[in-house]
PDB file of C-alpha atoms in Angstrom:
ATOM      1  CA  MET A  13      64.322 -92.933  51.175  1.00 42.00           C
ATOM      2  CA  THR A  14      63.322 -92.001  47.637  1.00 36.00           C
ATOM      3  CA  LEU A  15      60.637 -89.408  47.125  1.00 46.00           C
ATOM      4  CA  ARG A  16      57.916 -90.301  44.648  1.00 41.00           C
ATOM      5  CA  PRO A  17      54.774 -88.533  43.463  1.00 37.00           C
ATOM      6  CA  ALA A  18      51.890 -88.504  45.909  1.00 38.00           C
ATOM      7  CA  SER A  19      50.093 -91.420  44.288  1.00 33.00           C
ATOM      8  CA  ALA A  20      52.890 -93.769  45.317  1.00 33.00           C
ATOM      9  CA  HIS A  21      52.581 -93.071  49.047  1.00 33.00           C
ATOM     10  CA  PRO A  22      49.286 -92.745  50.982  1.00 27.00           C
ATOM     11  CA  ARG A  23      50.731 -90.089  53.296  1.00 33.00           C
ATOM     12  CA  HIS A  24      52.691 -88.312  50.619  1.00 36.00           C
ATOM     13  CA  LEU A  25      51.558 -85.216  48.906  1.00 32.00           C
ATOM     14  CA  ARG A  26      48.809 -84.926  46.381  1.00 33.00           C
ATOM     15  CA  PRO A  27      50.000 -82.929  43.371  1.00 38.00           C
ATOM     16  CA  ALA A  28      48.452 -79.528  42.864  1.00 39.00           C
ATOM     17  CA  GLY A  29      48.222 -80.112  39.126  1.00 37.00           C
ATOM     18  CA  ARG A  30      50.415 -78.964  36.299  1.00 30.00           C
ATOM     19  CA  SER A  31      48.893 -75.511  36.095  1.00 30.00           C
ATOM     20  CA  THR A  32      50.598 -72.917  38.224  1.00 28.00           C
ATOM     21  CA  SER A  33      47.871 -71.463  40.600  1.00 28.00           C
ATOM     22  CA  ARG A  34      55.613 -64.806  47.942  1.00 27.00           C
ATOM     23  CA  LEU A  35      57.821 -64.926  49.632  1.00 28.00           C
ATOM     24  CA  GLN A  36      60.210 -67.515  48.804  1.00 33.00           C
ATOM     25  CA  SER A  37      62.067 -70.157  50.406  1.00 33.00           C
ATOM     26  CA  LEU A  38      65.025 -69.083  52.348  1.00 31.00           C
ATOM     27  CA  VAL A  39      67.396 -71.503  53.657  1.00 33.00           C
ATOM     28  CA  LEU A  40      70.961 -72.056  54.742  1.00 32.00           C
ATOM     29  CA  VAL A  41      73.465 -69.331  54.264  1.00 31.00           C
ATOM     30  CA  ALA A  42      76.099 -72.010  54.503  1.00 32.00           C
ATOM     31  CA  GLY A  43      77.790 -72.215  51.145  1.00 35.00           C
ATOM     32  CA  SER A  44      77.178 -75.951  50.875  1.00 35.00           C
ATOM     33  CA  ILE A  45      75.469 -78.723  52.760  1.00 36.00           C
ATOM     34  CA  ALA A  46      78.795 -79.595  54.364  1.00 37.00           C
ATOM     35  CA  LEU A  47      78.787 -76.207  56.072  1.00 39.00           C
ATOM     36  CA  PHE A  48      75.855 -77.291  58.235  1.00 46.00           C
ATOM     37  CA  ALA A  49      78.269 -79.278  60.356  1.00 37.00           C
ATOM     38  CA  ALA A  50      80.855 -76.524  60.524  1.00 36.00           C
ATOM     39  CA  GLY A  51      78.320 -73.842  61.380  1.00 37.00           C
ATOM     40  CA  CYS A  52      80.023 -71.427  59.006  1.00 36.00           C
ATOM     41  CA  SER A  53      78.536 -68.137  57.897  1.00 35.00           C
ATOM     42  CA  SER A  54      78.589 -66.843  54.352  1.00 40.00           C
ATOM     43  CA  THR A  55      78.003 -63.737  52.322  1.00 37.00           C
ATOM     44  CA  ALA A  56      74.357 -64.509  51.647  1.00 48.00           C
ATOM     45  CA  THR A  57      71.628 -62.226  52.947  1.00 51.00           C
ATOM     46  CA  ASP A  58      70.779 -62.584  56.626  1.00 58.00           C
ATOM     47  CA  ALA A  59      67.432 -63.736  58.006  1.00 59.00           C
ATOM     48  CA  SER A  60      66.230 -60.264  58.907  1.00 49.00           C
ATOM     49  CA  SER A  61      66.330 -59.038  55.321  1.00 46.00           C
ATOM     50  CA  ALA A  62      66.692 -61.916  52.880  1.00 49.00           C
ATOM     51  CA  ASP A  63      63.103 -63.018  52.630  1.00 49.00           C
ATOM     52  CA  SER A  64      61.783 -59.475  52.527  1.00 45.00           C
ATOM     53  CA  ALA A  65      62.991 -59.692  48.936  1.00 45.00           C
ATOM     54  CA  SER A  66      63.668 -55.998  48.619  1.00 40.00           C
ATOM     55  CA  THR A  67      67.018 -54.688  47.488  1.00 37.00           C
ATOM     56  CA  ASP A  68      68.557 -51.292  48.070  1.00 38.00           C
ATOM     57  CA  GLY A  69      66.685 -48.712  46.058  1.00 41.00           C
ATOM     58  CA  MET A  70      64.232 -51.179  44.594  1.00 44.00           C
ATOM     59  CA  PRO A  71      60.822 -51.746  46.239  1.00 50.00           C
ATOM     60  CA  THR A  72      59.323 -55.213  46.412  1.00 52.00           C
ATOM     61  CA  SER A  73      56.410 -54.048  44.246  1.00 50.00           C
ATOM     62  CA  SER A  74      58.736 -53.735  41.227  1.00 88.00           C
ATOM     63  CA  TRP A  75      58.803 -57.514  40.691  1.00 94.00           C
ATOM     64  CA  SER A  76      55.994 -60.016  40.525  1.00 95.00           C
ATOM     65  CA  TYR A  77      55.131 -63.623  39.759  1.00 96.00           C
ATOM     66  CA  THR A  78      53.219 -62.834  36.563  1.00 95.00           C
ATOM     67  CA  GLY A  79      53.348 -60.457  33.613  1.00 95.00           C
ATOM     68  CA  ASP A  80      56.258 -58.410  32.336  1.00 96.00           C
ATOM     69  CA  ASN A  81      57.977 -58.361  35.752  1.00 96.00           C
ATOM     70  CA  GLY A  82      57.533 -62.091  36.367  1.00 97.00           C
ATOM     71  CA  PRO A  83      60.267 -64.680  37.057  1.00 98.00           C
ATOM     72  CA  GLN A  84      61.472 -64.752  33.457  1.00 97.00           C
ATOM     73  CA  ALA A  85      62.367 -61.040  33.740  1.00 97.00           C
ATOM     74  CA  TRP A  86      63.716 -60.793  37.304  1.00 97.00           C
ATOM     75  CA  GLY A  87      67.349 -60.837  36.229  1.00 97.00           C
ATOM     76  CA  GLN A  88      66.837 -57.760  34.048  1.00 96.00           C
ATOM     77  CA  LEU A  89      64.875 -55.641  36.537  1.00 96.00           C
ATOM     78  CA  SER A  90      67.876 -54.534  38.601  1.00 95.00           C
ATOM     79  CA  PRO A  91      71.637 -55.185  38.797  1.00 95.00           C
ATOM     80  CA  GLU A  92      70.989 -56.619  42.270  1.00 95.00           C
ATOM     81  CA  PHE A  93      68.776 -59.273  40.649  1.00 96.00           C
ATOM     82  CA  ALA A  94      71.393 -60.508  38.153  1.00 97.00           C
ATOM     83  CA  ALA A  95      71.746 -63.905  39.847  1.00 96.00           C
ATOM     84  CA  CYS A  96      68.118 -64.654  38.959  1.00 98.00           C
ATOM     85  CA  SER A  97      69.188 -65.110  35.335  1.00 97.00           C
ATOM     86  CA  GLU A  98      72.950 -65.690  35.608  1.00 98.00           C
ATOM     87  CA  GLY A  99      73.142 -67.992  38.632  1.00 98.00           C
ATOM     88  CA  THR A 100      73.978 -71.679  38.258  1.00 97.00           C
ATOM     89  CA  ARG A 101      72.800 -72.970  41.663  1.00 93.00           C
ATOM     90  CA  GLN A 102      69.283 -71.581  41.743  1.00 93.00           C
ATOM     91  CA  SER A 103      66.180 -72.683  43.637  1.00 94.00           C
ATOM     92  CA  PRO A 104      63.626 -74.199  43.646  1.00 96.00           C
ATOM     93  CA  ILE A 105      64.380 -77.567  42.043  1.00 96.00           C
ATOM     94  CA  ASP A 106      62.588 -80.713  40.940  1.00 98.00           C
ATOM     95  CA  ILE A 107      63.661 -83.465  43.375  1.00 98.00           C
ATOM     96  CA  LYS A 108      64.271 -86.820  41.700  1.00 96.00           C
ATOM     97  CA  ASP A 109      65.953 -89.861  43.284  1.00 94.00           C
ATOM     98  CA  PRO A 110      68.001 -88.116  45.998  1.00 97.00           C
ATOM     99  CA  THR A 111      71.038 -90.029  47.237  1.00 97.00           C
ATOM    100  CA  PRO A 112      70.597 -91.543  50.737  1.00 97.00           C
ATOM    101  CA  THR A 113      73.216 -90.355  53.238  1.00 95.00           C
ATOM    102  CA  LYS A 114      73.917 -91.464  56.808  1.00 93.00           C
ATOM    103  CA  ARG A 115      72.948 -88.314  58.626  1.00 91.00           C
ATOM    104  CA  LYS A 116      70.460 -87.583  61.356  1.00 92.00           C
ATOM    105  CA  PRO A 117      67.396 -85.434  60.644  1.00 95.00           C
ATOM    106  CA  PRO A 118      67.114 -81.994  62.234  1.00 95.00           C
ATOM    107  CA  VAL A 119      65.872 -81.666  65.812  1.00 97.00           C
ATOM    108  CA  PHE A 120      63.231 -79.054  66.694  1.00 98.00           C
ATOM    109  CA  ASP A 121      62.475 -77.213  69.935  1.00 98.00           C
ATOM    110  CA  TYR A 122      59.361 -75.159  69.206  1.00 98.00           C
ATOM    111  CA  SER A 123      56.753 -73.773  71.600  1.00 97.00           C
ATOM    112  CA  ASP A 124      53.548 -71.853  70.937  1.00 96.00           C
ATOM    113  CA  GLY A 125      53.471 -68.111  71.452  1.00 95.00           C
ATOM    114  CA  THR A 126      52.179 -64.707  70.430  1.00 95.00           C
ATOM    115  CA  SER A 127      53.614 -63.565  67.106  1.00 97.00           C
ATOM    116  CA  GLU A 128      53.370 -60.744  64.608  1.00 98.00           C
ATOM    117  CA  VAL A 129      51.864 -61.801  61.278  1.00 98.00           C
ATOM    118  CA  GLU A 130      52.485 -59.626  58.216  1.00 98.00           C
ATOM    119  CA  ASN A 131      51.264 -59.370  54.641  1.00 97.00           C
ATOM    120  CA  ASN A 132      54.272 -57.991  52.756  1.00 91.00           C
ATOM    121  CA  GLY A 133      52.643 -57.943  49.327  1.00 92.00           C
ATOM    122  CA  HIS A 134      54.131 -61.255  48.183  1.00 92.00           C
ATOM    123  CA  SER A 135      53.153 -63.658  51.004  1.00 95.00           C
ATOM    124  CA  ILE A 136      51.833 -63.845  54.553  1.00 97.00           C
ATOM    125  CA  GLN A 137      54.579 -64.425  57.124  1.00 96.00           C
ATOM    126  CA  ALA A 138      54.706 -64.966  60.895  1.00 98.00           C
ATOM    127  CA  PHE A 139      57.620 -63.832  63.065  1.00 98.00           C
ATOM    128  CA  SER A 140      58.785 -66.086  65.883  1.00 97.00           C
ATOM    129  CA  GLY A 141      59.548 -64.884  69.377  1.00 91.00           C
ATOM    130  CA  PRO A 142      62.749 -66.041  71.122  1.00 93.00           C
ATOM    131  CA  GLY A 143      63.234 -69.650  72.163  1.00 95.00           C
ATOM    132  CA  ASN A 144      62.191 -71.634  69.078  1.00 98.00           C
ATOM    133  CA  SER A 145      65.079 -73.458  67.420  1.00 98.00           C
ATOM    134  CA  MET A 146      66.215 -76.191  65.038  1.00 95.00           C
ATOM    135  CA  SER A 147      69.464 -78.152  65.411  1.00 94.00           C
ATOM    136  CA  VAL A 148      71.178 -79.482  62.274  1.00 91.00           C
ATOM    137  CA  ASP A 149      74.386 -81.526  62.454  1.00 90.00           C
ATOM    138  CA  GLY A 150      75.184 -80.091  65.885  1.00 91.00           C
ATOM    139  CA  VAL A 151      74.487 -76.456  64.984  1.00 90.00           C
ATOM    140  CA  THR A 152      71.524 -74.649  66.585  1.00 93.00           C
ATOM    141  CA  TYR A 153      69.496 -72.214  64.472  1.00 93.00           C
ATOM    142  CA  SER A 154      66.925 -69.856  65.997  1.00 94.00           C
ATOM    143  CA  LEU A 155      63.564 -69.647  64.250  1.00 95.00           C
ATOM    144  CA  GLU A 156      63.057 -66.182  62.785  1.00 94.00           C
ATOM    145  CA  ARG A 157      59.912 -66.451  60.671  1.00 93.00           C
ATOM    146  CA  MET A 158      57.697 -68.608  58.485  1.00 94.00           C
ATOM    147  CA  HIS A 159      56.000 -67.870  55.151  1.00 94.00           C
ATOM    148  CA  PHE A 160      54.251 -69.832  52.401  1.00 97.00           C
ATOM    149  CA  HIS A 161      53.995 -70.367  48.642  1.00 98.00           C
ATOM    150  CA  SER A 162      51.030 -71.612  46.626  1.00 98.00           C
ATOM    151  CA  PRO A 163      51.434 -73.925  44.811  1.00 98.00           C
ATOM    152  CA  SER A 164      54.680 -75.434  46.078  1.00 98.00           C
ATOM    153  CA  GLU A 165      57.916 -74.169  44.588  1.00 98.00           C
ATOM    154  CA  THR A 166      59.616 -77.519  45.130  1.00 97.00           C
ATOM    155  CA  GLU A 167      58.584 -80.292  42.755  1.00 98.00           C
ATOM    156  CA  ILE A 168      58.802 -84.038  43.421  1.00 96.00           C
ATOM    157  CA  ASP A 169      59.293 -86.004  40.187  1.00 96.00           C
ATOM    158  CA  GLY A 170      57.712 -83.128  38.277  1.00 96.00           C
ATOM    159  CA  ALA A 171      54.689 -82.777  40.559  1.00 96.00           C
ATOM    160  CA  ARG A 172      53.830 -79.602  42.438  1.00 96.00           C
ATOM    161  CA  TYR A 173      51.743 -79.641  45.597  1.00 96.00           C
ATOM    162  CA  PRO A 174      49.064 -77.335  46.985  1.00 98.00           C
ATOM    163  CA  ILE A 175      51.123 -75.364  49.527  1.00 98.00           C
ATOM    164  CA  GLU A 176      54.731 -75.108  50.713  1.00 98.00           C
ATOM    165  CA  ALA A 177      55.822 -73.405  53.947  1.00 97.00           C
ATOM    166  CA  HIS A 178      59.328 -72.267  54.842  1.00 91.00           C
ATOM    167  CA  PHE A 179      60.572 -72.014  58.424  1.00 92.00           C
ATOM    168  CA  VAL A 180      63.521 -69.604  58.341  1.00 84.00           C
ATOM    169  CA  HIS A 181      66.231 -70.033  60.994  1.00 88.00           C
ATOM    170  CA  GLN A 182      69.514 -68.291  61.770  1.00 89.00           C
ATOM    171  CA  ALA A 183      72.576 -69.473  63.725  1.00 87.00           C
ATOM    172  CA  ARG A 184      74.820 -67.265  65.851  1.00 93.00           C
ATOM    173  CA  SER A 185      77.371 -67.399  63.046  1.00 90.00           C
ATOM    174  CA  GLY A 186      74.852 -65.737  60.723  1.00 84.00           C
ATOM    175  CA  ALA A 187      74.182 -68.928  58.775  1.00 83.00           C
ATOM    176  CA  ILE A 188      70.551 -69.331  57.746  1.00 80.00           C
ATOM    177  CA  ALA A 189      68.642 -72.611  57.537  1.00 82.00           C
ATOM    178  CA  VAL A 190      65.106 -72.984  56.252  1.00 81.00           C
ATOM    179  CA  PHE A 191      63.066 -76.102  56.767  1.00 92.00           C
ATOM    180  CA  ALA A 192      60.621 -76.444  53.859  1.00 97.00           C
ATOM    181  CA  VAL A 193      57.356 -78.315  54.439  1.00 98.00           C
ATOM    182  CA  LEU A 194      55.015 -79.534  51.698  1.00 98.00           C
ATOM    183  CA  PHE A 195      51.250 -79.893  52.188  1.00 99.00           C
ATOM    184  CA  THR A 196      48.755 -82.520  51.103  1.00 98.00           C
ATOM    185  CA  GLU A 197      44.963 -82.360  51.150  1.00 98.00           C
ATOM    186  CA  GLY A 198      43.316 -84.348  53.948  1.00 98.00           C
ATOM    187  CA  LYS A 199      41.960 -83.681  57.398  1.00 98.00           C
ATOM    188  CA  ASN A 200      41.731 -80.244  58.996  1.00 98.00           C
ATOM    189  CA  SER A 201      44.855 -79.076  60.856  1.00 98.00           C
ATOM    190  CA  SER A 202      44.130 -77.285  64.129  1.00 97.00           C
ATOM    191  CA  GLY A 203      47.824 -76.426  64.441  1.00 98.00           C
ATOM    192  CA  TRP A 204      47.778 -74.342  61.267  1.00 98.00           C
ATOM    193  CA  GLN A 205      44.398 -72.696  61.790  1.00 98.00           C
ATOM    194  CA  SER A 206      45.552 -69.623  63.736  1.00 97.00           C
ATOM    195  CA  PHE A 207      47.966 -68.719  60.925  1.00 98.00           C
ATOM    196  CA  ILE A 208      45.414 -69.493  58.223  1.00 98.00           C
ATOM    197  CA  ASN A 209      42.984 -67.128  59.975  1.00 98.00           C
ATOM    198  CA  GLN A 210      45.361 -64.301  59.014  1.00 98.00           C
ATOM    199  CA  MET A 211      45.002 -64.833  55.260  1.00 98.00           C
ATOM    200  CA  ASP A 212      42.609 -61.862  55.093  1.00 96.00           C
ATOM    201  CA  LEU A 213      45.301 -59.361  56.119  1.00 96.00           C
ATOM    202  CA  PRO A 214      45.445 -56.447  53.635  1.00 95.00           C
ATOM    203  CA  ASP A 215      48.678 -55.779  51.741  1.00 92.00           C
ATOM    204  CA  GLU A 216      51.417 -54.091  53.773  1.00 92.00           C
ATOM    205  CA  SER A 217      49.617 -54.656  57.083  1.00 96.00           C
ATOM    206  CA  SER A 218      50.216 -56.770  60.187  1.00 97.00           C
ATOM    207  CA  ASP A 219      48.447 -58.238  63.208  1.00 96.00           C
ATOM    208  CA  ILE A 220      49.302 -59.977  66.485  1.00 97.00           C
ATOM    209  CA  THR A 221      48.034 -63.503  67.137  1.00 96.00           C
ATOM    210  CA  LYS A 222      48.986 -66.744  68.882  1.00 96.00           C
ATOM    211  CA  ILE A 223      50.842 -69.163  66.605  1.00 97.00           C
ATOM    212  CA  ALA A 224      50.953 -72.893  67.407  1.00 96.00           C
ATOM    213  CA  TRP A 225      54.555 -73.333  66.268  1.00 98.00           C
ATOM    214  CA  SER A 226      54.913 -76.745  67.907  1.00 95.00           C
ATOM    215  CA  GLN A 227      51.917 -78.116  65.991  1.00 97.00           C
ATOM    216  CA  MET A 228      52.890 -76.919  62.509  1.00 98.00           C
ATOM    217  CA  LEU A 229      55.679 -79.387  61.745  1.00 98.00           C
ATOM    218  CA  PRO A 230      55.404 -82.814  60.103  1.00 97.00           C
ATOM    219  CA  ASN A 231      55.527 -85.999  62.169  1.00 95.00           C
ATOM    220  CA  LYS A 232      58.981 -86.897  60.857  1.00 95.00           C
ATOM    221  CA  PHE A 233      61.906 -84.613  60.083  1.00 96.00           C
ATOM    222  CA  GLU A 234      63.983 -86.550  57.535  1.00 97.00           C
ATOM    223  CA  SER A 235      64.890 -84.108  54.789  1.00 97.00           C
ATOM    224  CA  VAL A 236      66.198 -83.722  51.266  1.00 98.00           C
ATOM    225  CA  ARG A 237      69.222 -81.401  51.213  1.00 93.00           C
ATOM    226  CA  PHE A 238      70.883 -79.460  48.394  1.00 90.00           C
ATOM    227  CA  ASP A 239      72.714 -76.234  47.652  1.00 87.00           C
ATOM    228  CA  GLY A 240      70.604 -73.454  46.194  1.00 86.00           C
ATOM    229  CA  SER A 241      69.520 -69.844  46.287  1.00 86.00           C
ATOM    230  CA  LEU A 242      66.814 -67.500  47.405  1.00 86.00           C
ATOM    231  CA  THR A 243      63.712 -68.002  45.299  1.00 87.00           C
ATOM    232  CA  THR A 244      62.817 -64.314  45.182  1.00 87.00           C
ATOM    233  CA  PRO A 245      64.926 -61.434  43.841  1.00 93.00           C
ATOM    234  CA  GLY A 246      67.880 -61.095  44.149  1.00 90.00           C
ATOM    235  CA  CYS A 247      68.091 -64.924  43.966  1.00 90.00           C
ATOM    236  CA  THR A 248      71.249 -64.913  46.112  1.00 85.00           C
ATOM    237  CA  GLU A 249      73.242 -68.148  45.887  1.00 85.00           C
ATOM    238  CA  GLY A 250      75.383 -69.862  48.515  1.00 77.00           C
ATOM    239  CA  LEU A 251      72.365 -71.260  50.364  1.00 77.00           C
ATOM    240  CA  GLY A 252      71.317 -74.772  51.284  1.00 77.00           C
ATOM    241  CA  TRP A 253      67.872 -76.316  51.553  1.00 88.00           C
ATOM    242  CA  LEU A 254      66.148 -78.790  53.877  1.00 95.00           C
ATOM    243  CA  VAL A 255      62.907 -80.124  52.350  1.00 98.00           C
ATOM    244  CA  ALA A 256      60.918 -82.433  54.641  1.00 97.00           C
ATOM    245  CA  THR A 257      60.069 -85.831  53.145  1.00 96.00           C
ATOM    246  CA  ASP A 258      56.986 -86.104  55.383  1.00 95.00           C
ATOM    247  CA  PRO A 259      54.070 -83.822  54.400  1.00 97.00           C
ATOM    248  CA  VAL A 260      51.663 -81.873  56.575  1.00 98.00           C
ATOM    249  CA  GLU A 261      47.990 -82.631  56.053  1.00 98.00           C
ATOM    250  CA  ILE A 262      45.436 -79.806  55.858  1.00 99.00           C
ATOM    251  CA  SER A 263      41.854 -79.665  54.624  1.00 99.00           C
ATOM    252  CA  SER A 264      40.662 -78.479  51.233  1.00 99.00           C
ATOM    253  CA  ASP A 265      39.041 -75.471  52.928  1.00 99.00           C
ATOM    254  CA  GLN A 266      42.369 -74.562  54.513  1.00 99.00           C
ATOM    255  CA  ILE A 267      44.162 -74.929  51.178  1.00 99.00           C
ATOM    256  CA  ASN A 268      41.604 -72.629  49.575  1.00 98.00           C
ATOM    257  CA  LYS A 269      42.122 -70.093  52.355  1.00 98.00           C
ATOM    258  CA  PHE A 270      45.849 -69.977  51.590  1.00 98.00           C
ATOM    259  CA  ARG A 271      45.068 -69.578  47.899  1.00 98.00           C
ATOM    260  CA  SER A 272      42.618 -66.758  48.608  1.00 98.00           C
ATOM    261  CA  ALA A 273      45.553 -64.702  49.882  1.00 98.00           C
ATOM    262  CA  TYR A 274      48.218 -65.763  47.363  1.00 97.00           C
ATOM    263  CA  GLY A 275      47.374 -68.406  44.792  1.00 95.00           C
ATOM    264  CA  ASP A 276      50.288 -67.896  42.422  1.00 96.00           C
ATOM    265  CA  ASN A 277      53.407 -66.868  44.339  1.00 98.00           C
ATOM    266  CA  SER A 278      55.865 -69.560  43.288  1.00 98.00           C
ATOM    267  CA  ARG A 279      59.020 -69.400  41.206  1.00 98.00           C
ATOM    268  CA  PRO A 280      59.401 -72.140  38.544  1.00 98.00           C
ATOM    269  CA  VAL A 281      61.974 -74.872  39.151  1.00 98.00           C
ATOM    270  CA  GLN A 282      65.553 -74.193  38.065  1.00 98.00           C
ATOM    271  CA  PRO A 283      68.205 -76.439  36.437  1.00 98.00           C
ATOM    272  CA  LEU A 284      70.271 -78.626  38.768  1.00 98.00           C
ATOM    273  CA  ASN A 285      73.493 -78.085  36.809  1.00 98.00           C
ATOM    274  CA  GLY A 286      75.105 -81.138  38.370  1.00 97.00           C
ATOM    275  CA  ARG A 287      74.318 -80.361  42.011  1.00 96.00           C
ATOM    276  CA  GLU A 288      74.204 -83.193  44.532  1.00 97.00           C
ATOM    277  CA  VAL A 289      70.808 -83.869  46.125  1.00 97.00           C
ATOM    278  CA  THR A 290      70.776 -86.083  49.229  1.00 97.00           C
ATOM    279  CA  VAL A 291      68.157 -87.442  51.613  1.00 98.00           C
ATOM    280  CA  ASP A 292      68.625 -88.218  55.319  1.00 95.00           C
ATOM    281  CA  ALA A 293      68.994 -91.934  56.005  1.00 87.00           C
ATOM    282  CA  PRO A 294      69.569 -92.193  59.774  1.00 74.00           C
TER     283      PRO A 294
END
């Protein structure tokens, strides 16, 4: 399957436009896509701390998505952020013509439940209770949390999309896998509404609500996979990404609600530098 801009596929994503409107995408702490199958751990940050995007001695408020402390300056803000400017396998990327590979898509076992939802000053995120999981190439990853970016960090043939959500998982080995979902404008999504209702949370605050985890995923789970990094400081490398090829549809009102909380919390795409990008072709 080859991803194309939204106009080429009725159910594919509608671009958010070329103008840029936190938390970033976190994904596999397996050093390469091949490590999915082996279930190996790596030195990358674990799920409990990686997407908090704070480093020792440096508060999250010291970096931003705009101004003097924006993405272009992250690598100079702290020694712990050096990979943001010096790394060669950084995320996000612009996906173009991924290579089909004979591998099965991930398998999900999600159920709805009461969750803590937090505004950490860079995004709104929901924490999963025990029992939700994703299996990739025979390895089971427990769902830890989910957060969003607006507009999408991932680009498809140069097009960005209204919203991107990242479902962060961790295996017993310590390996982290994040399933990234892109959003297109369409009909209202009841599955996403309980999370969207939390967009009014003040900075550095949290609430408890029921999250419809089982209703938040796309209809199909085929994914684009590549090696990458965290997309917030310190931009740690040695990670892998799963980006769903099937979008989730939400209404324009729901998109605007996301944007009312964080409308510009996306890192620009980074050079591929020769990395392989594949797409599931079961």
